[in-house]
Short mmCIF file of N, CA and C in Angstrom, two decimals:
data_model
loop_
_atom_site.label_atom_id
_atom_site.label_comp_id
_atom_site.label_asym_id
_atom_site.label_seq_id
_atom_site.Cartn_x
_atom_site.Cartn_y
_atom_site.Cartn_z
N MET J 28 173.57 55.93 -179.51
CA MET J 28 172.81 57.03 -179.83
C MET J 28 171.56 57.20 -179.01
N ALA J 29 170.85 56.02 -178.81
CA ALA J 29 169.60 56.10 -178.03
C ALA J 29 169.87 56.54 -176.61
N ASN J 30 170.93 56.09 -176.03
CA ASN J 30 171.28 56.46 -174.64
C ASN J 30 171.46 57.96 -174.60
N HIS J 31 172.20 58.48 -175.52
CA HIS J 31 172.49 59.98 -175.50
C HIS J 31 171.10 60.71 -175.70
N VAL J 32 170.21 60.26 -176.52
CA VAL J 32 168.86 60.88 -176.72
C VAL J 32 168.14 60.81 -175.39
N ASP J 33 168.18 59.64 -174.73
CA ASP J 33 167.47 59.50 -173.41
C ASP J 33 168.00 60.39 -172.41
N GLN J 34 169.30 60.59 -172.42
CA GLN J 34 169.93 61.55 -171.44
C GLN J 34 169.51 62.98 -171.71
N ARG J 35 169.43 63.34 -172.94
CA ARG J 35 168.91 64.68 -173.43
C ARG J 35 167.39 64.80 -173.05
N LEU J 36 166.58 63.74 -173.20
CA LEU J 36 165.22 63.82 -172.85
C LEU J 36 165.11 64.08 -171.29
N ASN J 37 165.89 63.28 -170.58
CA ASN J 37 165.81 63.43 -169.07
C ASN J 37 166.20 64.84 -168.68
N LEU J 38 167.22 65.49 -169.34
CA LEU J 38 167.63 66.74 -169.11
C LEU J 38 166.54 67.75 -169.42
N ALA J 39 165.91 67.55 -170.57
CA ALA J 39 164.79 68.38 -170.95
C ALA J 39 163.66 68.40 -169.98
N LEU J 40 163.38 67.21 -169.47
CA LEU J 40 162.26 67.05 -168.47
C LEU J 40 162.77 67.76 -167.17
N GLU J 41 163.99 67.49 -166.79
CA GLU J 41 164.37 68.18 -165.59
C GLU J 41 164.36 69.68 -165.64
N LEU J 42 164.79 70.17 -166.78
CA LEU J 42 164.86 71.65 -166.96
C LEU J 42 163.54 72.24 -167.19
N SER J 43 162.63 71.67 -167.84
CA SER J 43 161.41 72.38 -168.23
C SER J 43 160.25 71.99 -167.27
N GLY J 44 160.26 70.85 -166.78
CA GLY J 44 159.14 70.45 -165.94
C GLY J 44 158.05 69.73 -166.63
N MET J 45 158.03 69.83 -167.95
CA MET J 45 157.07 69.15 -168.74
C MET J 45 157.49 68.85 -170.23
N LEU J 46 157.19 67.66 -170.65
CA LEU J 46 157.58 67.30 -171.93
C LEU J 46 156.36 67.26 -172.76
N ARG J 47 156.19 67.90 -173.88
CA ARG J 47 155.05 67.89 -174.79
C ARG J 47 155.06 66.73 -175.73
N SER J 48 156.00 66.62 -176.49
CA SER J 48 156.12 65.60 -177.46
C SER J 48 157.55 65.12 -177.72
N TYR J 49 157.77 63.84 -178.05
CA TYR J 49 159.07 63.36 -178.19
C TYR J 49 159.17 62.43 -179.26
N ASP J 50 160.02 62.54 -180.26
CA ASP J 50 160.37 61.67 -181.38
C ASP J 50 161.83 61.20 -181.12
N SER J 51 162.00 59.93 -180.89
CA SER J 51 163.35 59.49 -180.46
C SER J 51 164.43 59.73 -181.49
N MET J 52 164.12 60.11 -182.75
CA MET J 52 165.11 60.26 -183.63
C MET J 52 165.50 61.84 -183.74
N THR J 53 164.49 62.72 -183.74
CA THR J 53 164.90 64.10 -184.15
C THR J 53 164.20 65.15 -183.25
N HIS J 54 163.16 64.96 -182.55
CA HIS J 54 162.40 66.06 -182.14
C HIS J 54 162.03 66.04 -180.68
N VAL J 55 162.50 67.01 -179.92
CA VAL J 55 162.11 67.22 -178.53
C VAL J 55 161.48 68.60 -178.46
N CYS J 56 160.24 68.62 -177.89
CA CYS J 56 159.55 69.96 -177.70
C CYS J 56 159.12 70.02 -176.29
N VAL J 57 159.66 70.91 -175.57
CA VAL J 57 159.35 71.13 -174.22
C VAL J 57 158.61 72.43 -173.98
N TYR J 58 157.77 72.44 -173.04
CA TYR J 58 157.03 73.67 -172.68
C TYR J 58 156.63 73.64 -171.25
N ILE J 59 156.34 74.87 -170.72
CA ILE J 59 155.99 74.91 -169.30
C ILE J 59 154.58 75.47 -169.22
N ASP J 60 153.71 74.82 -168.48
CA ASP J 60 152.34 75.33 -168.19
C ASP J 60 151.55 75.71 -169.45
N LYS J 61 151.64 74.94 -170.42
CA LYS J 61 150.78 75.15 -171.69
C LYS J 61 150.04 73.83 -171.93
N MET J 62 149.05 73.95 -172.70
CA MET J 62 148.24 72.79 -173.09
C MET J 62 148.70 72.15 -174.29
N PRO J 63 148.50 70.83 -174.44
CA PRO J 63 148.87 70.18 -175.67
C PRO J 63 148.31 70.88 -176.87
N GLY J 64 149.17 71.01 -177.94
CA GLY J 64 148.78 71.63 -179.16
C GLY J 64 149.18 73.10 -179.16
N ASP J 65 149.69 73.58 -177.96
CA ASP J 65 150.18 75.01 -178.01
C ASP J 65 151.49 75.23 -178.76
N CYS J 66 152.27 74.08 -178.88
CA CYS J 66 153.50 74.16 -179.53
C CYS J 66 153.19 74.12 -181.06
N LEU J 67 153.45 75.11 -181.87
CA LEU J 67 153.10 75.05 -183.31
C LEU J 67 153.98 74.03 -184.02
N ASP J 68 155.28 73.89 -183.61
CA ASP J 68 156.13 72.92 -184.28
C ASP J 68 155.54 71.56 -184.17
N CYS J 69 155.05 71.24 -182.92
CA CYS J 69 154.57 69.88 -182.62
C CYS J 69 153.28 69.61 -183.42
N ALA J 70 152.43 70.73 -183.41
CA ALA J 70 151.14 70.64 -184.06
C ALA J 70 151.28 70.30 -185.50
N GLU J 71 152.29 70.74 -186.11
CA GLU J 71 152.45 70.47 -187.58
C GLU J 71 153.08 69.04 -187.86
N LEU J 72 153.45 68.30 -186.87
CA LEU J 72 154.02 66.95 -187.05
C LEU J 72 152.87 66.01 -187.23
N PRO J 73 153.00 65.09 -188.19
CA PRO J 73 151.97 64.00 -188.34
C PRO J 73 151.94 63.18 -187.09
N SER J 74 150.79 62.71 -186.64
CA SER J 74 150.80 62.05 -185.38
C SER J 74 151.62 60.72 -185.46
N SER J 75 151.85 60.17 -186.55
CA SER J 75 152.74 59.01 -186.61
C SER J 75 154.15 59.27 -186.31
N GLU J 76 154.59 60.55 -186.47
CA GLU J 76 156.04 60.91 -186.21
C GLU J 76 156.27 61.40 -184.73
N SER J 77 155.19 61.60 -184.05
CA SER J 77 155.40 62.08 -182.75
C SER J 77 154.70 61.20 -181.68
N HIS J 78 155.29 60.95 -180.56
CA HIS J 78 154.74 60.13 -179.63
C HIS J 78 154.36 61.06 -178.34
N SER J 79 153.13 61.27 -178.11
CA SER J 79 152.77 62.22 -177.04
C SER J 79 152.91 61.42 -175.71
N ILE J 80 153.85 61.96 -174.89
CA ILE J 80 154.04 61.36 -173.58
C ILE J 80 153.98 62.42 -172.56
N SER J 81 152.98 63.32 -172.68
CA SER J 81 152.90 64.49 -171.80
C SER J 81 153.02 64.01 -170.30
N LYS J 82 153.84 64.63 -169.55
CA LYS J 82 154.02 64.26 -168.13
C LYS J 82 154.37 65.50 -167.41
N LYS J 83 153.56 65.83 -166.34
CA LYS J 83 153.82 67.01 -165.61
C LYS J 83 154.78 66.61 -164.41
N LEU J 84 155.89 67.36 -164.30
CA LEU J 84 156.90 67.22 -163.23
C LEU J 84 157.07 68.56 -162.67
N PRO J 85 157.54 68.61 -161.42
CA PRO J 85 157.90 69.90 -160.73
C PRO J 85 158.91 70.63 -161.61
N ALA J 86 158.57 71.92 -162.04
CA ALA J 86 159.65 72.67 -162.80
C ALA J 86 160.75 73.10 -161.90
N THR J 87 161.90 72.90 -162.46
CA THR J 87 163.16 73.36 -161.70
C THR J 87 163.79 74.59 -162.32
N MET J 88 163.21 74.93 -163.52
CA MET J 88 163.87 76.14 -164.32
C MET J 88 162.89 76.54 -165.37
N MET J 89 162.64 77.89 -165.51
CA MET J 89 161.89 78.40 -166.54
C MET J 89 162.74 78.54 -167.77
N THR J 90 162.11 78.40 -168.97
CA THR J 90 162.85 78.57 -170.24
C THR J 90 163.56 79.99 -170.11
N GLY J 91 164.83 80.04 -170.46
CA GLY J 91 165.61 81.19 -170.49
C GLY J 91 166.25 81.56 -169.06
N GLY J 92 165.77 81.05 -167.96
CA GLY J 92 166.39 81.28 -166.74
C GLY J 92 167.44 80.34 -166.33
N LEU J 93 168.33 80.60 -165.37
CA LEU J 93 169.27 79.74 -164.99
C LEU J 93 168.89 78.77 -164.00
N SER J 94 169.35 77.54 -164.13
CA SER J 94 169.04 76.51 -163.11
C SER J 94 169.75 76.80 -161.78
N ASP J 95 169.49 76.06 -160.79
CA ASP J 95 170.28 76.06 -159.56
C ASP J 95 171.67 75.62 -159.87
N THR J 96 172.68 75.93 -159.04
CA THR J 96 174.02 75.32 -159.13
C THR J 96 174.04 73.99 -158.75
N LYS J 97 174.65 72.98 -159.49
CA LYS J 97 174.68 71.58 -159.18
C LYS J 97 176.12 71.11 -159.34
N PRO J 98 176.54 70.08 -158.52
CA PRO J 98 177.82 69.42 -158.72
C PRO J 98 178.02 68.90 -160.23
N ALA J 99 179.17 69.09 -160.74
CA ALA J 99 179.47 68.58 -162.03
C ALA J 99 179.23 67.08 -162.14
N THR J 100 178.75 66.68 -163.31
CA THR J 100 178.49 65.26 -163.60
C THR J 100 179.48 64.84 -164.71
N PRO J 101 179.51 63.48 -164.90
CA PRO J 101 180.44 63.02 -165.97
C PRO J 101 180.10 63.56 -167.24
N GLU J 102 178.80 63.85 -167.54
CA GLU J 102 178.41 64.45 -168.83
C GLU J 102 178.92 65.85 -168.93
N VAL J 103 178.94 66.66 -167.85
CA VAL J 103 179.40 67.99 -167.83
C VAL J 103 180.96 67.99 -168.02
N GLN J 104 181.60 67.01 -167.41
CA GLN J 104 183.03 66.89 -167.59
C GLN J 104 183.40 66.59 -169.04
N HIS J 105 182.62 65.69 -169.64
CA HIS J 105 182.78 65.44 -171.13
C HIS J 105 182.70 66.70 -171.93
N ILE J 106 181.72 67.50 -171.66
CA ILE J 106 181.51 68.73 -172.36
C ILE J 106 182.74 69.64 -172.20
N VAL J 107 183.22 69.77 -170.96
CA VAL J 107 184.40 70.57 -170.65
C VAL J 107 185.64 70.02 -171.50
N ASN J 108 185.72 68.71 -171.46
CA ASN J 108 186.90 68.16 -172.21
C ASN J 108 186.79 68.48 -173.72
N GLN J 109 185.61 68.52 -174.26
CA GLN J 109 185.40 68.78 -175.65
C GLN J 109 185.78 70.28 -176.00
N VAL J 110 185.48 71.23 -175.04
CA VAL J 110 185.72 72.59 -175.41
C VAL J 110 187.11 73.06 -174.88
N LYS J 111 187.83 72.23 -174.16
CA LYS J 111 189.13 72.60 -173.69
C LYS J 111 190.03 73.11 -174.84
N PRO J 112 190.16 72.45 -175.94
CA PRO J 112 191.07 73.01 -177.02
C PRO J 112 190.57 74.43 -177.48
N GLN J 113 189.30 74.67 -177.50
CA GLN J 113 188.73 75.98 -177.92
C GLN J 113 189.20 76.99 -176.90
N PHE J 114 189.07 76.63 -175.64
CA PHE J 114 189.46 77.65 -174.53
C PHE J 114 190.95 77.85 -174.61
N GLU J 115 191.88 76.81 -174.74
CA GLU J 115 193.24 76.95 -174.80
C GLU J 115 193.68 77.81 -175.96
N SER J 116 193.02 77.64 -177.13
CA SER J 116 193.31 78.44 -178.31
C SER J 116 193.00 79.95 -178.07
N ARG J 117 191.89 80.17 -177.38
CA ARG J 117 191.48 81.57 -177.19
C ARG J 117 192.34 82.32 -176.12
N VAL J 118 192.86 81.54 -175.19
CA VAL J 118 193.73 82.22 -174.09
C VAL J 118 195.18 82.00 -174.46
N ASN J 119 195.50 81.34 -175.55
CA ASN J 119 196.84 81.00 -175.97
C ASN J 119 197.74 80.45 -174.90
N GLY J 120 197.17 79.32 -174.26
CA GLY J 120 197.83 78.58 -173.26
C GLY J 120 197.38 77.19 -173.17
N THR J 121 198.07 76.38 -172.35
CA THR J 121 197.65 75.04 -172.19
C THR J 121 197.48 74.81 -170.64
N TYR J 122 196.62 73.88 -170.39
CA TYR J 122 196.34 73.47 -168.93
C TYR J 122 196.36 72.04 -168.70
N GLY J 123 197.10 71.64 -167.69
CA GLY J 123 197.19 70.20 -167.34
C GLY J 123 195.88 69.82 -166.59
N MET J 124 195.39 70.73 -165.79
CA MET J 124 194.22 70.47 -165.01
C MET J 124 193.11 71.25 -165.70
N PHE J 125 191.92 70.60 -165.86
CA PHE J 125 190.84 71.23 -166.44
C PHE J 125 189.60 70.42 -165.91
N GLN J 126 189.25 70.65 -164.62
CA GLN J 126 188.21 69.82 -163.98
C GLN J 126 186.97 70.65 -163.71
N ALA J 127 185.89 70.07 -164.18
CA ALA J 127 184.58 70.73 -163.93
C ALA J 127 184.17 70.54 -162.46
N ILE J 128 183.69 71.56 -161.77
CA ILE J 128 183.40 71.59 -160.43
C ILE J 128 181.92 71.70 -160.17
N VAL J 129 181.26 72.80 -160.69
CA VAL J 129 179.85 72.89 -160.59
C VAL J 129 179.33 73.55 -161.95
N TYR J 130 178.00 73.47 -162.09
CA TYR J 130 177.51 73.99 -163.37
C TYR J 130 176.05 74.50 -163.12
N ARG J 131 175.65 75.30 -164.03
CA ARG J 131 174.20 75.62 -164.11
C ARG J 131 173.81 75.65 -165.58
N THR J 132 172.52 75.54 -165.87
CA THR J 132 172.10 75.40 -167.25
C THR J 132 171.02 76.49 -167.57
N GLN J 133 170.90 76.77 -168.81
CA GLN J 133 169.84 77.72 -169.35
C GLN J 133 169.31 77.11 -170.56
N LEU J 134 168.09 76.88 -170.53
CA LEU J 134 167.37 76.25 -171.66
C LEU J 134 166.97 77.33 -172.70
N VAL J 135 167.54 77.22 -173.84
CA VAL J 135 167.34 78.23 -174.94
C VAL J 135 166.99 77.30 -176.18
N ALA J 136 167.38 77.67 -177.33
CA ALA J 136 167.24 76.82 -178.45
C ALA J 136 168.32 75.84 -178.47
N GLY J 137 168.47 75.06 -177.49
CA GLY J 137 169.54 74.21 -177.11
C GLY J 137 169.76 74.37 -175.60
N ILE J 138 170.95 74.19 -175.12
CA ILE J 138 171.23 74.37 -173.76
C ILE J 138 172.55 75.13 -173.53
N ASN J 139 172.54 76.17 -172.80
CA ASN J 139 173.77 76.93 -172.39
C ASN J 139 174.17 76.33 -171.05
N TYR J 140 175.42 75.93 -170.98
CA TYR J 140 176.01 75.47 -169.65
C TYR J 140 176.91 76.48 -169.25
N PHE J 141 176.79 76.79 -167.97
CA PHE J 141 177.74 77.74 -167.33
C PHE J 141 178.50 76.77 -166.32
N ILE J 142 179.77 76.82 -166.46
CA ILE J 142 180.52 75.71 -165.78
C ILE J 142 181.75 76.30 -165.08
N LYS J 143 181.91 76.07 -163.87
CA LYS J 143 183.10 76.46 -163.07
C LYS J 143 184.16 75.39 -163.25
N VAL J 144 185.37 75.72 -163.77
CA VAL J 144 186.36 74.71 -163.98
C VAL J 144 187.71 75.11 -163.34
N GLN J 145 188.20 74.13 -162.62
CA GLN J 145 189.46 74.34 -161.85
C GLN J 145 190.67 74.09 -162.89
N VAL J 146 191.50 75.11 -162.96
CA VAL J 146 192.67 74.98 -163.90
C VAL J 146 193.95 74.86 -163.18
N SER J 147 194.02 75.14 -161.84
CA SER J 147 195.20 74.92 -161.07
C SER J 147 194.76 74.82 -159.59
N ASP J 148 195.70 74.65 -158.70
CA ASP J 148 195.33 74.46 -157.27
C ASP J 148 194.48 75.60 -156.73
N THR J 149 194.71 76.85 -157.29
CA THR J 149 193.95 77.94 -156.74
C THR J 149 193.18 78.73 -157.85
N ASP J 150 193.28 78.41 -159.12
CA ASP J 150 192.76 79.19 -160.14
C ASP J 150 191.55 78.42 -160.82
N TYR J 151 190.56 79.23 -161.17
CA TYR J 151 189.32 78.78 -161.69
C TYR J 151 188.94 79.57 -162.89
N VAL J 152 188.23 79.02 -163.85
CA VAL J 152 187.60 79.85 -164.94
C VAL J 152 186.08 79.50 -164.97
N HIS J 153 185.40 80.41 -165.52
CA HIS J 153 183.89 80.08 -165.77
C HIS J 153 183.77 80.07 -167.30
N LEU J 154 183.06 78.91 -167.75
CA LEU J 154 182.81 78.82 -169.17
C LEU J 154 181.40 78.88 -169.46
N ARG J 155 180.96 79.40 -170.55
CA ARG J 155 179.69 79.38 -171.08
C ARG J 155 179.74 78.59 -172.44
N VAL J 156 179.04 77.37 -172.36
CA VAL J 156 179.19 76.51 -173.49
C VAL J 156 177.74 76.31 -173.99
N PHE J 157 177.59 76.37 -175.33
CA PHE J 157 176.33 76.10 -175.98
C PHE J 157 176.30 74.72 -176.57
N GLN J 158 175.21 73.92 -176.22
CA GLN J 158 175.07 72.62 -176.89
C GLN J 158 173.78 72.70 -177.60
N SER J 159 173.81 72.58 -178.90
CA SER J 159 172.61 72.61 -179.79
C SER J 159 171.74 71.34 -179.48
N LEU J 160 170.59 71.34 -180.04
CA LEU J 160 169.67 70.28 -179.95
C LEU J 160 170.28 69.07 -180.67
N PRO J 161 169.97 67.77 -180.19
CA PRO J 161 170.55 66.54 -180.70
C PRO J 161 170.42 66.42 -182.24
N HIS J 162 169.29 66.79 -182.77
CA HIS J 162 169.02 66.63 -184.24
C HIS J 162 169.96 67.42 -185.11
N GLU J 163 170.64 68.45 -184.49
CA GLU J 163 171.54 69.26 -185.23
C GLU J 163 172.95 68.72 -185.47
N ASN J 164 173.27 67.67 -184.63
CA ASN J 164 174.46 66.83 -184.78
C ASN J 164 175.72 67.73 -184.64
N GLN J 165 175.72 68.71 -183.78
CA GLN J 165 176.94 69.53 -183.53
C GLN J 165 177.48 69.43 -182.08
N GLY J 166 178.68 69.45 -181.97
CA GLY J 166 179.39 69.31 -180.71
C GLY J 166 179.20 70.72 -179.92
N PRO J 167 179.64 70.65 -178.64
CA PRO J 167 179.46 71.77 -177.76
C PRO J 167 180.36 72.94 -178.30
N SER J 168 180.02 74.16 -178.17
CA SER J 168 180.79 75.31 -178.58
C SER J 168 181.04 76.23 -177.45
N LEU J 169 182.27 76.67 -177.22
CA LEU J 169 182.60 77.66 -176.14
C LEU J 169 182.16 79.03 -176.71
N VAL J 170 181.25 79.67 -175.91
CA VAL J 170 180.65 80.93 -176.31
C VAL J 170 181.43 82.02 -175.65
N SER J 171 181.63 81.88 -174.43
CA SER J 171 182.38 82.99 -173.54
C SER J 171 183.00 82.24 -172.46
N PHE J 172 183.91 83.07 -171.71
CA PHE J 172 184.60 82.58 -170.53
C PHE J 172 184.96 83.76 -169.72
N GLU J 173 185.27 83.48 -168.44
CA GLU J 173 185.76 84.41 -167.46
C GLU J 173 186.98 83.80 -166.79
N THR J 174 188.16 84.48 -166.77
CA THR J 174 189.30 83.96 -166.04
C THR J 174 189.48 84.74 -164.76
N GLY J 175 190.39 84.27 -163.93
CA GLY J 175 190.80 84.93 -162.67
C GLY J 175 189.67 84.66 -161.63
N LYS J 176 189.04 83.53 -161.69
CA LYS J 176 187.99 83.21 -160.74
C LYS J 176 188.58 82.39 -159.56
N THR J 177 187.87 82.38 -158.41
CA THR J 177 188.21 81.62 -157.32
C THR J 177 187.13 80.50 -157.04
N ARG J 178 187.45 79.63 -156.18
CA ARG J 178 186.52 78.58 -155.84
C ARG J 178 185.19 79.12 -155.31
N ASP J 179 185.31 80.24 -154.69
CA ASP J 179 184.11 80.80 -153.96
C ASP J 179 183.36 81.84 -154.88
N ASP J 180 183.80 82.11 -156.01
CA ASP J 180 183.08 83.01 -156.90
C ASP J 180 181.79 82.38 -157.39
N PRO J 181 180.65 83.08 -157.14
CA PRO J 181 179.42 82.42 -157.65
C PRO J 181 179.36 82.34 -159.18
N LEU J 182 178.65 81.31 -159.66
CA LEU J 182 178.53 81.07 -161.13
C LEU J 182 177.29 81.80 -161.54
N THR J 183 177.42 82.89 -162.28
CA THR J 183 176.35 83.75 -162.67
C THR J 183 176.31 83.87 -164.16
N TYR J 184 175.23 84.46 -164.72
CA TYR J 184 175.17 84.71 -166.15
C TYR J 184 176.24 85.70 -166.66
N PHE J 185 176.88 85.41 -167.73
CA PHE J 185 177.91 86.35 -168.31
C PHE J 185 177.86 86.14 -169.74
#
């Protein structure tokens, strides 16, 4: 569990550029270009429940915006594997190949993953998957998808 939380923390740092407060059990609060105390949720936490580790990093994405396109990672492939049954159910089909190729993220009240998935030698689909915050203990959910894509189609918001 701690490793999963650490991965989420690293992703939050990467996406937002700054971490305000972090409680290793339940609370991650990220913000961009704000001063400590600007997050009302964090301000309401007793200091014993929150460990301030403010650290300024170069922002790679604004809250709500899409990140740059990156090669798929094992974590992204794991997310794709988890939503494959949801996708197959919605398209009423099965796929032997379901390989994540590239992805983009959007920081919301959780993370939206936009993922290009190869489903055959020449066919691709784009998935939008929502991953809630870790303290909600919910798996990824397939929000939307686009079929009939090619390897060269850009991965954009849909």
